[in-house]
Amino acid sequence: MSPFTPPGETREKVYRFVRRRIIEDLPPTVREVQEAFRFKAVQTARQHLERLVAEGRLAKARGQARGYRLPREPGTLFVPLLGRVQAGGLREAIEACEGYIPVQSRGSAEMFGLRVQGESMTGAGILPGDVVIVRQQARAASGDIVVARVGDEATVKTLRLGRNRIELHPANPAFAPIVPRADECAILGKVVEVRRYLA
Amino acid sequence: MSPFTPPGETREKVYRFVRRRIIEDLPPTVREVQEAFRFKAVQTARQHLERLVAEGRLAKARGQARGYRLPREPGTLFVPLLGRVQAGGLREAIEACEGYIPVQSRGSAEMFGLRVQGESMTGAGILPGDVVIVRQQARAASGDIVVARVGDEATVKTLRLGRNRIELHPANPAFAPIVPRADECAILGKVVEVRRYLA
DNA sequence: TTGAATAACAGACAAAAGTCTGTTATACAC
DNA sequence: GTGTATAACAGACTTTTGTCTGTTATTCAA
């Protein structure tokens, strides 16, 4: 009454099914796995799932609905995409963000996305309309590409540290470096990723 | 016995809490919302949740554990990141991919990520080491940046359609256009996004 | 043959989670 | 006042979901 399938074959399919569901949507319940594979018994699905956990390919939270997870959190988080940063600071801009974009990140640093305006960084492969992903931090190293607030506007530049002053260098010979007074400038964060959406 | 909070204030917090959970992790259960806000009754959490659904700010699947969702699916999917595409085709490369990266996408097209090698596209702001996100398609329009297989190697170039032939143009004067024979070349897909990881 | 391992099934129980009915209190408009 | 709306609570019921015990069948190795 019970057809025999090669060892591990069904389990592999179960793994792929569960992983897909976890990654794209919502972890499945045991019975959803059962139904997806037309098992006649819940226990069959559970057996496969538990074995996947034992093999370390899945992790689970006991007794919790939809408790199956991927063993290592993929570390994907969503960061707010800002159109522009105006006076006042990030808080307001983040509150009024355009939307959220997925970013892969190991730590739990606060981040945001910012749409780049102007051609001052084309030499570094950052074009107008590109989105930079920024990790919030008030300090950065010389040579880092940073987002800084100068007066009331936010700008993307390469940071150069001089003695007692900071310089913001464009990566485009048509633009001049900015050497702001310390009290009218603040580093908002470091650019950790650049994205360009083409289609 | 029941403190009064301004209308909508708690609901706003509940919304943010639920959205965060949906986006980053796993939709919360009603009781998890209850506990997060120290409500003494499940119904209080449920009331807020149901009202958010009525307002259209949340969607839900009735009677399902962790059934609350965002009204419009954020459409995030994970695409395989390929180190390089060799002979044979994409199938094998995708099977042996380096990992998965999150991509925002409305449709359900098959996509993959590819790490760029060489400097032939620097003029288009695509530098060595950048990752291009590619939507799989066998045809593309003149001017599109595509990933094409020429012989046994995959390459990123701008597509130009001539009469009865295709041309693959680099975006760097130091490189020459490629005009492959039709039988030794195939378009693998169109570049829809460029990413550069800096830190 | 015997035993071990795997795949699958049957039927139930227990806990988790969704749902419901009804109550109290505050604010606000009339 | 009266009525309406919102916020919050109490307690229970129902469904969903996770878990468990036990059984049958097939393959493979000793």
Tab-separated table of C-alpha atoms (C1' of nucleotides) in Angstrom:
chain	number	residue	atom	x	y	z
A	1	MET	CA	0.000	0.000	0.000
A	2	SER	CA	2.980	2.269	0.403
A	3	PRO	CA	5.031	2.992	-2.678
A	4	PHE	CA	8.724	3.151	-2.092
A	5	THR	CA	10.823	6.108	-3.167
A	6	PRO	CA	14.622	6.173	-3.134
A	7	PRO	CA	16.144	7.276	0.179
A	8	GLY	CA	16.596	11.008	0.489
A	9	GLU	CA	14.845	11.882	-2.736
A	10	THR	CA	11.586	13.051	-1.240
A	11	ARG	CA	13.452	14.681	1.600
A	12	GLU	CA	15.419	16.762	-0.865
A	13	LYS	CA	12.223	17.991	-2.432
A	14	VAL	CA	10.756	18.749	0.971
A	15	TYR	CA	13.845	20.765	1.818
A	16	ARG	CA	13.610	22.803	-1.344
A	17	PHE	CA	9.918	23.411	-0.789
A	18	VAL	CA	10.379	24.578	2.769
A	19	ARG	CA	13.363	26.738	1.956
A	20	ARG	CA	11.497	28.434	-0.828
A	21	ARG	CA	8.574	29.130	1.418
A	22	ILE	CA	10.756	30.496	4.191
A	23	ILE	CA	12.748	32.701	1.866
A	24	GLU	CA	9.963	34.075	-0.226
A	25	ASP	CA	6.864	34.032	1.834
A	26	LEU	CA	6.121	32.417	5.135
A	27	PRO	CA	7.311	29.180	6.683
A	28	PRO	CA	4.822	26.388	5.984
A	29	THR	CA	2.952	24.425	8.621
A	30	VAL	CA	3.531	20.713	8.882
A	31	ARG	CA	0.162	20.110	7.287
A	32	GLU	CA	0.931	22.463	4.436
A	33	VAL	CA	3.963	20.330	3.678
A	34	GLN	CA	1.769	17.267	3.936
A	35	GLU	CA	-0.693	18.637	1.423
A	36	ALA	CA	1.975	19.915	-0.949
A	37	PHE	CA	3.348	16.380	-1.267
A	38	ARG	CA	0.025	14.569	-1.043
A	39	PHE	CA	1.115	12.653	2.011
A	40	LYS	CA	-1.764	10.796	3.583
A	41	ALA	CA	-0.400	11.313	7.070
A	42	VAL	CA	0.836	14.384	8.879
A	43	GLN	CA	3.544	12.350	10.433
A	44	THR	CA	5.190	11.684	7.093
A	45	ALA	CA	5.755	15.379	6.602
A	46	ARG	CA	6.857	15.772	10.176
A	47	GLN	CA	9.329	12.932	9.854
A	48	HIS	CA	11.032	14.583	6.902
A	49	LEU	CA	11.077	17.959	8.593
A	50	GLU	CA	12.479	16.620	11.839
A	51	ARG	CA	15.160	14.754	9.986
A	52	LEU	CA	16.121	17.891	8.107
A	53	VAL	CA	16.461	19.583	11.469
A	54	ALA	CA	18.576	16.705	12.760
A	55	GLU	CA	20.795	17.045	9.707
A	56	GLY	CA	21.198	20.721	10.466
A	57	ARG	CA	19.646	21.809	7.206
A	58	LEU	CA	16.684	23.392	8.949
A	59	ALA	CA	16.189	24.959	12.334
A	60	LYS	CA	12.981	25.151	14.279
A	61	ALA	CA	11.268	26.716	17.223
A	62	ARG	CA	9.507	24.000	19.158
A	63	GLY	CA	5.786	24.135	19.553
A	64	GLN	CA	5.468	27.309	17.548
A	65	ALA	CA	3.203	27.653	14.559
A	66	ARG	CA	5.278	27.827	11.384
A	67	GLY	CA	8.370	27.363	13.478
A	68	TYR	CA	10.724	26.085	10.793
A	69	ARG	CA	13.535	28.427	9.764
A	70	LEU	CA	16.761	28.364	7.864
A	71	PRO	CA	19.602	27.465	10.222
A	72	ARG	CA	21.541	30.665	9.665
A	73	GLU	CA	19.434	33.694	9.353
A	74	PRO	CA	20.040	35.111	5.903
A	75	GLY	CA	20.410	38.455	7.635
A	76	THR	CA	18.217	40.331	5.283
A	77	LEU	CA	16.713	43.515	6.535
A	78	PHE	CA	14.725	46.283	4.989
A	79	VAL	CA	16.052	49.798	5.075
A	80	PRO	CA	14.126	52.978	4.336
A	81	LEU	CA	14.771	54.604	0.970
A	82	LEU	CA	15.093	58.362	1.311
A	83	GLY	CA	14.438	60.741	-1.534
A	84	ARG	CA	16.496	63.479	-0.045
A	85	VAL	CA	17.709	64.515	3.350
A	86	GLN	CA	16.770	68.004	4.318
A	87	ALA	CA	17.211	70.120	7.385
A	88	GLY	CA	16.563	68.655	10.774
A	89	GLY	CA	18.138	65.287	10.339
A	90	LEU	CA	17.479	61.717	9.452
A	91	ARG	CA	14.621	60.997	11.801
A	92	GLU	CA	12.077	62.988	9.842
A	93	ALA	CA	13.427	61.814	6.508
A	94	ILE	CA	13.199	58.194	7.594
A	95	GLU	CA	9.677	58.705	8.867
A	96	ALA	CA	8.671	60.076	5.467
A	97	CYS	CA	10.605	57.562	3.387
A	98	GLU	CA	9.641	56.518	-0.133
A	99	GLY	CA	9.684	52.833	0.638
A	100	TYR	CA	11.833	49.994	1.839
A	101	ILE	CA	14.513	48.023	0.047
A	102	PRO	CA	16.039	44.693	1.006
A	103	VAL	CA	19.659	44.709	2.093
A	104	GLN	CA	21.908	41.901	3.170
A	105	SER	CA	23.669	42.710	6.400
A	106	ARG	CA	25.457	40.725	9.039
A	107	GLY	CA	25.349	43.213	11.894
A	108	SER	CA	22.368	45.103	13.156
A	109	ALA	CA	23.577	48.583	12.269
A	110	GLU	CA	21.067	51.235	11.375
A	111	MET	CA	21.058	51.824	7.657
A	112	PHE	CA	19.200	53.766	5.022
A	113	GLY	CA	19.108	54.147	1.270
A	114	LEU	CA	19.560	57.477	-0.473
A	115	ARG	CA	18.967	58.426	-4.066
A	116	VAL	CA	21.984	60.243	-5.478
A	117	GLN	CA	21.590	63.610	-7.153
A	118	GLY	CA	24.208	65.215	-9.363
A	119	GLU	CA	27.282	64.023	-11.164
A	120	SER	CA	29.934	64.764	-8.594
A	121	MET	CA	30.795	61.093	-8.009
A	122	THR	CA	30.698	59.677	-11.522
A	123	GLY	CA	34.419	58.967	-11.313
A	124	ALA	CA	33.711	56.434	-8.595
A	125	GLY	CA	30.987	54.797	-10.658
A	126	ILE	CA	28.182	56.525	-8.771
A	127	LEU	CA	25.789	58.076	-11.269
A	128	PRO	CA	22.798	60.384	-10.800
A	129	GLY	CA	19.756	58.332	-9.851
A	130	ASP	CA	21.808	55.589	-8.232
A	131	VAL	CA	20.835	54.497	-4.749
A	132	VAL	CA	23.525	54.352	-2.111
A	133	ILE	CA	23.078	52.133	0.925
A	134	VAL	CA	24.423	53.926	3.964
A	135	ARG	CA	25.407	52.575	7.346
A	136	GLN	CA	24.790	55.264	9.918
A	137	GLN	CA	27.929	56.364	11.735
A	138	ALA	CA	29.256	59.733	12.813
A	139	ARG	CA	32.889	58.967	12.024
A	140	ALA	CA	34.623	57.429	9.040
A	141	ALA	CA	38.108	56.784	7.727
A	142	SER	CA	39.974	58.842	5.178
A	143	GLY	CA	39.127	57.530	1.737
A	144	ASP	CA	35.669	56.237	2.680
A	145	ILE	CA	32.752	57.347	0.597
A	146	VAL	CA	30.358	59.010	3.002
A	147	VAL	CA	27.065	60.815	3.144
A	148	ALA	CA	27.544	64.115	4.931
A	149	ARG	CA	25.231	66.901	5.833
A	150	VAL	CA	26.648	70.273	4.852
A	151	GLY	CA	24.405	73.051	5.974
A	152	ASP	CA	20.941	71.846	5.087
A	153	GLU	CA	21.720	69.416	2.295
A	154	ALA	CA	23.026	65.871	2.284
A	155	THR	CA	25.771	65.029	-0.155
A	156	VAL	CA	27.774	61.960	-1.195
A	157	LYS	CA	31.538	62.472	-1.309
A	158	THR	CA	34.871	60.866	-0.597
A	159	LEU	CA	36.116	61.757	2.855
A	160	ARG	CA	39.626	63.106	3.405
A	161	LEU	CA	40.765	63.836	6.915
A	162	GLY	CA	43.161	66.757	7.276
A	163	ARG	CA	44.480	68.133	10.531
A	164	ASN	CA	41.566	69.532	12.502
A	165	ARG	CA	39.334	69.611	9.486
A	166	ILE	CA	37.561	67.340	7.092
A	167	GLU	CA	37.442	67.582	3.329
A	168	LEU	CA	34.753	66.230	1.066
A	169	HIS	CA	36.146	65.319	-2.314
A	170	PRO	CA	34.056	64.736	-5.422
A	171	ALA	CA	35.145	62.057	-7.877
A	172	ASN	CA	34.734	64.290	-10.892
A	173	PRO	CA	37.261	66.911	-12.024
A	174	ALA	CA	34.442	69.323	-12.871
A	175	PHE	CA	33.642	69.708	-9.173
A	176	ALA	CA	35.691	71.305	-6.438
A	177	PRO	CA	36.358	69.809	-3.008
A	178	ILE	CA	34.286	71.073	-0.116
A	179	VAL	CA	35.995	72.097	3.093
A	180	PRO	CA	33.168	72.831	5.486
A	181	ARG	CA	33.407	74.418	8.912
A	182	ALA	CA	33.105	71.750	11.571
A	183	ASP	CA	29.912	73.191	12.984
A	184	GLU	CA	28.053	73.232	9.691
A	185	CYS	CA	28.857	69.660	8.722
A	186	ALA	CA	28.134	66.201	10.052
A	187	ILE	CA	28.884	62.746	8.747
A	188	LEU	CA	25.642	60.831	8.494
A	189	GLY	CA	27.097	57.503	7.503
A	190	LYS	CA	29.323	55.455	5.273
A	191	VAL	CA	28.313	54.189	1.857
A	192	VAL	CA	28.500	50.405	1.916
A	193	GLU	CA	26.724	49.644	-1.317
A	194	VAL	CA	25.766	51.313	-4.589
A	195	ARG	CA	22.772	50.247	-6.650
A	196	ARG	CA	21.601	51.261	-10.046
A	197	TYR	CA	18.172	50.234	-11.277
A	198	LEU	CA	18.097	50.014	-15.051
A	199	ALA	CA	14.700	48.591	-15.933
B	1	MET	CA	-8.932	50.642	35.653
B	2	SER	CA	-8.314	51.299	32.014
B	3	PRO	CA	-5.926	54.139	31.180
B	4	PHE	CA	-6.857	56.143	28.169
B	5	THR	CA	-4.462	56.779	25.312
B	6	PRO	CA	-5.135	59.219	22.458
B	7	PRO	CA	-7.057	57.747	19.523
B	8	GLY	CA	-4.872	56.104	16.925
B	9	GLU	CA	-1.646	56.418	18.841
B	10	THR	CA	-1.408	52.858	20.035
B	11	ARG	CA	-2.703	51.617	16.685
B	12	GLU	CA	0.140	53.387	14.927
B	13	LYS	CA	2.644	51.609	17.140
B	14	VAL	CA	0.929	48.301	16.578
B	15	TYR	CA	1.109	48.875	12.836
B	16	ARG	CA	4.812	49.613	12.952
B	17	PHE	CA	5.447	46.599	15.125
B	18	VAL	CA	3.562	44.246	12.854
B	19	ARG	CA	5.051	45.666	9.689
B	20	ARG	CA	8.531	45.318	11.068
B	21	ARG	CA	7.891	41.723	12.029
B	22	ILE	CA	6.414	40.873	8.653
B	23	ILE	CA	9.217	42.518	6.748
B	24	GLU	CA	12.147	41.273	8.742
B	25	ASP	CA	11.170	38.034	10.267
B	26	LEU	CA	7.813	36.377	10.611
B	27	PRO	CA	4.333	37.774	11.059
B	28	PRO	CA	3.428	37.865	14.750
B	29	THR	CA	0.537	35.998	16.302
B	30	VAL	CA	-2.233	37.976	17.954
B	31	ARG	CA	-0.891	36.972	21.326
B	32	GLU	CA	2.606	38.069	20.428
B	33	VAL	CA	1.198	41.510	19.696
B	34	GLN	CA	-0.649	41.365	22.975
B	35	GLU	CA	2.521	40.579	24.896
B	36	ALA	CA	4.622	43.142	23.029
B	37	PHE	CA	2.269	45.878	24.172
B	38	ARG	CA	1.467	44.430	27.584
B	39	PHE	CA	-2.213	44.254	26.785
B	40	LYS	CA	-4.094	42.332	29.430
B	41	ALA	CA	-6.517	40.885	26.891
B	42	VAL	CA	-5.983	39.175	23.560
B	43	GLN	CA	-8.943	41.006	22.203
B	44	THR	CA	-7.256	44.366	22.563
B	45	ALA	CA	-4.513	43.289	20.197
B	46	ARG	CA	-7.047	41.711	17.894
B	47	GLN	CA	-9.125	44.875	17.827
B	48	HIS	CA	-6.197	46.941	16.673
B	49	LEU	CA	-5.186	44.383	14.096
B	50	GLU	CA	-8.670	44.023	12.680
B	51	ARG	CA	-9.044	47.749	12.452
B	52	LEU	CA	-5.759	48.020	10.587
B	53	VAL	CA	-7.130	45.449	8.162
B	54	ALA	CA	-10.356	47.428	7.808
B	55	GLU	CA	-8.292	50.534	7.074
B	56	GLY	CA	-6.473	48.606	4.381
B	57	ARG	CA	-3.112	48.993	6.058
B	58	LEU	CA	-2.805	45.279	6.685
B	59	ALA	CA	-4.132	42.208	4.957
B	60	LYS	CA	-4.860	38.885	6.520
B	61	ALA	CA	-5.654	35.273	5.858
B	62	ARG	CA	-8.567	34.259	8.043
B	63	GLY	CA	-8.095	31.550	10.574
B	64	GLN	CA	-4.492	31.045	9.670
B	65	ALA	CA	-1.680	31.159	12.182
B	66	ARG	CA	0.401	34.291	11.671
B	67	GLY	CA	-1.971	35.296	8.926
B	68	TYR	CA	-1.317	39.024	8.885
B	69	ARG	CA	0.509	40.350	5.827
B	70	LEU	CA	1.283	43.623	4.164
B	71	PRO	CA	-1.535	44.506	1.744
B	72	ARG	CA	0.701	44.538	-1.300
B	73	GLU	CA	3.328	41.930	-1.336
B	74	PRO	CA	6.666	43.686	-1.180
B	75	GLY	CA	7.702	41.343	-3.966
B	76	THR	CA	11.073	40.501	-2.583
B	77	LEU	CA	12.680	37.373	-3.894
B	78	PHE	CA	16.060	35.804	-3.569
B	79	VAL	CA	18.130	35.189	-6.650
B	80	PRO	CA	21.214	33.006	-6.920
B	81	LEU	CA	24.557	34.804	-7.097
B	82	LEU	CA	26.817	33.255	-9.718
B	83	GLY	CA	30.571	33.547	-9.605
B	84	ARG	CA	30.966	32.910	-13.281
B	85	VAL	CA	29.004	31.254	-16.013
B	86	GLN	CA	30.912	28.570	-17.843
B	87	ALA	CA	30.120	26.161	-20.605
B	88	GLY	CA	26.867	24.281	-20.541
B	89	GLY	CA	24.555	27.007	-19.432
B	90	LEU	CA	22.885	28.556	-16.487
B	91	ARG	CA	21.328	25.497	-14.926
B	92	GLU	CA	24.564	24.122	-13.572
B	93	ALA	CA	25.847	27.533	-12.569
B	94	ILE	CA	22.669	28.242	-10.644
B	95	GLU	CA	22.833	24.890	-8.900
B	96	ALA	CA	26.360	25.676	-7.763
B	97	CYS	CA	25.722	29.298	-6.862
B	98	GLU	CA	27.691	31.199	-4.219
B	99	GLY	CA	24.625	32.302	-2.323
B	100	TYR	CA	21.391	34.199	-2.569
B	101	ILE	CA	20.770	37.922	-2.605
B	102	PRO	CA	17.519	39.780	-2.041
B	103	VAL	CA	16.015	41.584	-5.008
B	104	GLN	CA	12.887	43.634	-5.328
B	105	SER	CA	10.804	42.541	-8.271
B	106	ARG	CA	7.224	42.974	-9.334
B	107	GLY	CA	6.946	40.134	-11.847
B	108	SER	CA	7.940	36.558	-11.338
B	109	ALA	CA	10.685	36.461	-13.934
B	110	GLU	CA	13.649	34.195	-13.419
B	111	MET	CA	16.665	36.184	-12.371
B	112	PHE	CA	20.226	35.715	-11.240
B	113	GLY	CA	23.131	37.772	-9.993
B	114	LEU	CA	26.554	37.736	-11.667
B	115	ARG	CA	29.840	39.123	-10.455
B	116	VAL	CA	31.426	41.266	-13.153
B	117	GLN	CA	34.981	40.613	-14.278
B	118	GLY	CA	37.094	43.057	-16.258
B	119	GLU	CA	36.890	46.744	-17.026
B	120	SER	CA	35.047	46.684	-20.309
B	121	MET	CA	31.947	48.452	-18.911
B	122	THR	CA	33.470	51.093	-16.678
B	123	GLY	CA	32.080	53.796	-18.944
B	124	ALA	CA	28.589	52.712	-17.931
B	125	GLY	CA	29.480	52.794	-14.255
B	126	ILE	CA	29.939	49.030	-14.031
B	127	LEU	CA	33.238	48.266	-12.361
B	128	PRO	CA	35.090	44.988	-11.814
B	129	GLY	CA	33.666	43.195	-8.811
B	130	ASP	CA	30.246	44.743	-9.191
B	131	VAL	CA	27.248	42.429	-9.162
B	132	VAL	CA	24.735	42.726	-11.962
B	133	ILE	CA	21.179	41.521	-11.445
B	134	VAL	CA	19.989	39.850	-14.620
B	135	ARG	CA	16.491	39.032	-15.766
B	136	GLN	CA	16.648	35.935	-17.931
B	137	GLN	CA	15.475	36.505	-21.475
B	138	ALA	CA	16.738	35.360	-24.847
B	139	ARG	CA	16.003	38.613	-26.643
B	140	ALA	CA	16.665	42.238	-25.812
B	141	ALA	CA	16.441	45.670	-27.398
B	142	SER	CA	19.243	47.628	-28.991
B	143	GLY	CA	20.931	49.667	-26.290
B	144	ASP	CA	20.126	47.295	-23.453
B	145	ILE	CA	22.958	46.119	-21.268
B	146	VAL	CA	22.898	42.343	-21.488
B	147	VAL	CA	24.701	39.265	-20.312
B	148	ALA	CA	25.612	37.132	-23.316
B	149	ARG	CA	27.357	33.845	-23.699
B	150	VAL	CA	30.039	34.033	-26.379
B	151	GLY	CA	31.626	30.674	-26.894
B	152	ASP	CA	32.155	29.351	-23.394
B	153	GLU	CA	32.295	32.577	-21.439
B	154	ALA	CA	29.603	34.942	-20.192
B	155	THR	CA	30.157	38.640	-20.691
B	156	VAL	CA	28.394	41.898	-19.871
B	157	LYS	CA	28.026	44.307	-22.779
B	158	THR	CA	25.757	46.819	-24.429
B	159	LEU	CA	23.675	45.195	-27.147
B	160	ARG	CA	23.465	46.690	-30.638
B	161	LEU	CA	21.273	45.048	-33.200
B	162	GLY	CA	22.535	45.228	-36.782
B	163	ARG	CA	20.914	43.615	-39.757
B	164	ASN	CA	21.039	39.875	-39.298
B	165	ARG	CA	23.674	40.122	-36.657
B	166	ILE	CA	24.204	41.307	-33.123
B	167	GLU	CA	27.040	43.403	-31.789
B	168	LEU	CA	28.262	43.493	-28.220
B	169	HIS	CA	29.727	46.871	-27.381
B	170	PRO	CA	31.927	47.570	-24.388
B	171	ALA	CA	31.618	50.905	-22.589
B	172	ASN	CA	35.333	51.536	-22.544
B	173	PRO	CA	37.389	52.856	-25.478
B	174	ALA	CA	40.204	50.461	-24.623
B	175	PHE	CA	38.050	47.514	-25.676
B	176	ALA	CA	36.784	46.578	-29.110
B	177	PRO	CA	33.213	45.582	-29.979
B	178	ILE	CA	32.485	41.892	-30.357
B	179	VAL	CA	30.587	40.687	-33.401
B	180	PRO	CA	29.998	37.016	-32.769
B	181	ARG	CA	28.601	34.454	-35.174
B	182	ALA	CA	24.980	33.748	-34.375
B	183	ASP	CA	25.647	30.124	-33.514
B	184	GLU	CA	28.371	30.829	-30.986
B	185	CYS	CA	26.448	33.429	-29.034
B	186	ALA	CA	23.303	33.577	-26.927
B	187	ILE	CA	21.738	36.315	-24.883
B	188	LEU	CA	21.273	35.059	-21.351
B	189	GLY	CA	19.408	38.022	-19.997
B	190	LYS	CA	19.111	41.740	-19.483
B	191	VAL	CA	20.861	43.646	-16.724
B	192	VAL	CA	18.196	45.320	-14.603
B	193	GLU	CA	20.317	46.382	-11.684
B	194	VAL	CA	23.949	47.024	-10.774
B	195	ARG	CA	25.295	46.672	-7.257
B	196	ARG	CA	28.630	47.519	-5.760
B	197	TYR	CA	29.498	46.351	-2.264
B	198	LEU	CA	32.026	48.680	-0.675
B	199	ALA	CA	32.403	47.471	2.886
C	1	DT	C1'	16.327	-15.482	7.989
C	2	DT	C1'	16.935	-11.900	10.978
C	3	DG	C1'	17.610	-7.329	12.049
C	4	DA	C1'	18.248	-2.502	11.045
C	5	DA	C1'	17.008	1.540	8.459
C	6	DT	C1'	13.919	4.189	5.726
C	7	DA	C1'	9.325	5.604	3.792
C	8	DA	C1'	4.846	5.969	4.500
C	9	DC	C1'	0.369	5.594	6.881
C	10	DA	C1'	-3.534	5.851	10.809
C	11	DG	C1'	-5.481	7.927	14.463
C	12	DA	C1'	-5.378	10.454	18.267
C	13	DC	C1'	-4.002	14.160	21.854
C	14	DA	C1'	-2.225	18.698	23.401
C	15	DA	C1'	-0.811	23.105	22.784
C	16	DA	C1'	-0.964	27.275	20.142
C	17	DA	C1'	-3.448	30.638	17.975
C	18	DG	C1'	-7.708	32.668	15.955
C	19	DT	C1'	-12.321	34.050	17.175
C	20	DC	C1'	-16.349	35.439	19.819
C	21	DT	C1'	-19.632	37.636	23.421
C	22	DG	C1'	-19.972	40.825	26.717
C	23	DT	C1'	-18.255	44.552	30.113
C	24	DT	C1'	-16.052	48.961	31.814
C	25	DA	C1'	-14.139	53.503	31.214
C	26	DT	C1'	-12.966	57.836	28.882
C	27	DA	C1'	-13.700	61.462	25.475
C	28	DC	C1'	-16.529	64.165	22.575
C	29	DA	C1'	-20.642	66.001	20.140
C	30	DC	C1'	-25.481	67.143	20.560
D	1	DG	C1'	-27.898	64.612	30.485
D	2	DT	C1'	-27.863	61.235	26.184
D	3	DG	C1'	-25.737	58.978	22.606
D	4	DT	C1'	-21.717	57.533	19.994
D	5	DA	C1'	-17.020	56.224	19.358
D	6	DT	C1'	-12.676	54.494	20.996
D	7	DA	C1'	-9.582	51.936	24.222
D	8	DA	C1'	-9.104	48.381	27.035
D	9	DC	C1'	-10.368	44.257	29.627
D	10	DA	C1'	-12.378	39.202	30.994
D	11	DG	C1'	-13.220	34.851	29.861
D	12	DA	C1'	-14.437	31.385	27.008
D	13	DC	C1'	-14.894	28.647	22.573
D	14	DT	C1'	-13.066	26.742	18.098
D	15	DT	C1'	-9.846	25.863	14.779
D	16	DT	C1'	-5.305	25.229	13.502
D	17	DT	C1'	-1.174	23.291	14.246
D	18	DG	C1'	2.442	20.702	16.596
D	19	DT	C1'	3.233	16.332	18.737
D	20	DC	C1'	2.850	11.531	19.917
D	21	DT	C1'	2.184	6.204	19.721
D	22	DG	C1'	1.888	2.555	16.925
D	23	DT	C1'	1.623	-0.078	12.324
D	24	DT	C1'	2.889	-1.693	7.505
D	25	DA	C1'	6.000	-2.146	3.668
D	26	DT	C1'	10.439	-2.076	1.259
D	27	DT	C1'	15.462	-2.292	0.928
D	28	DC	C1'	19.845	-3.791	2.366
D	29	DA	C1'	23.402	-5.989	5.063
D	30	DA	C1'	24.937	-9.603	8.113
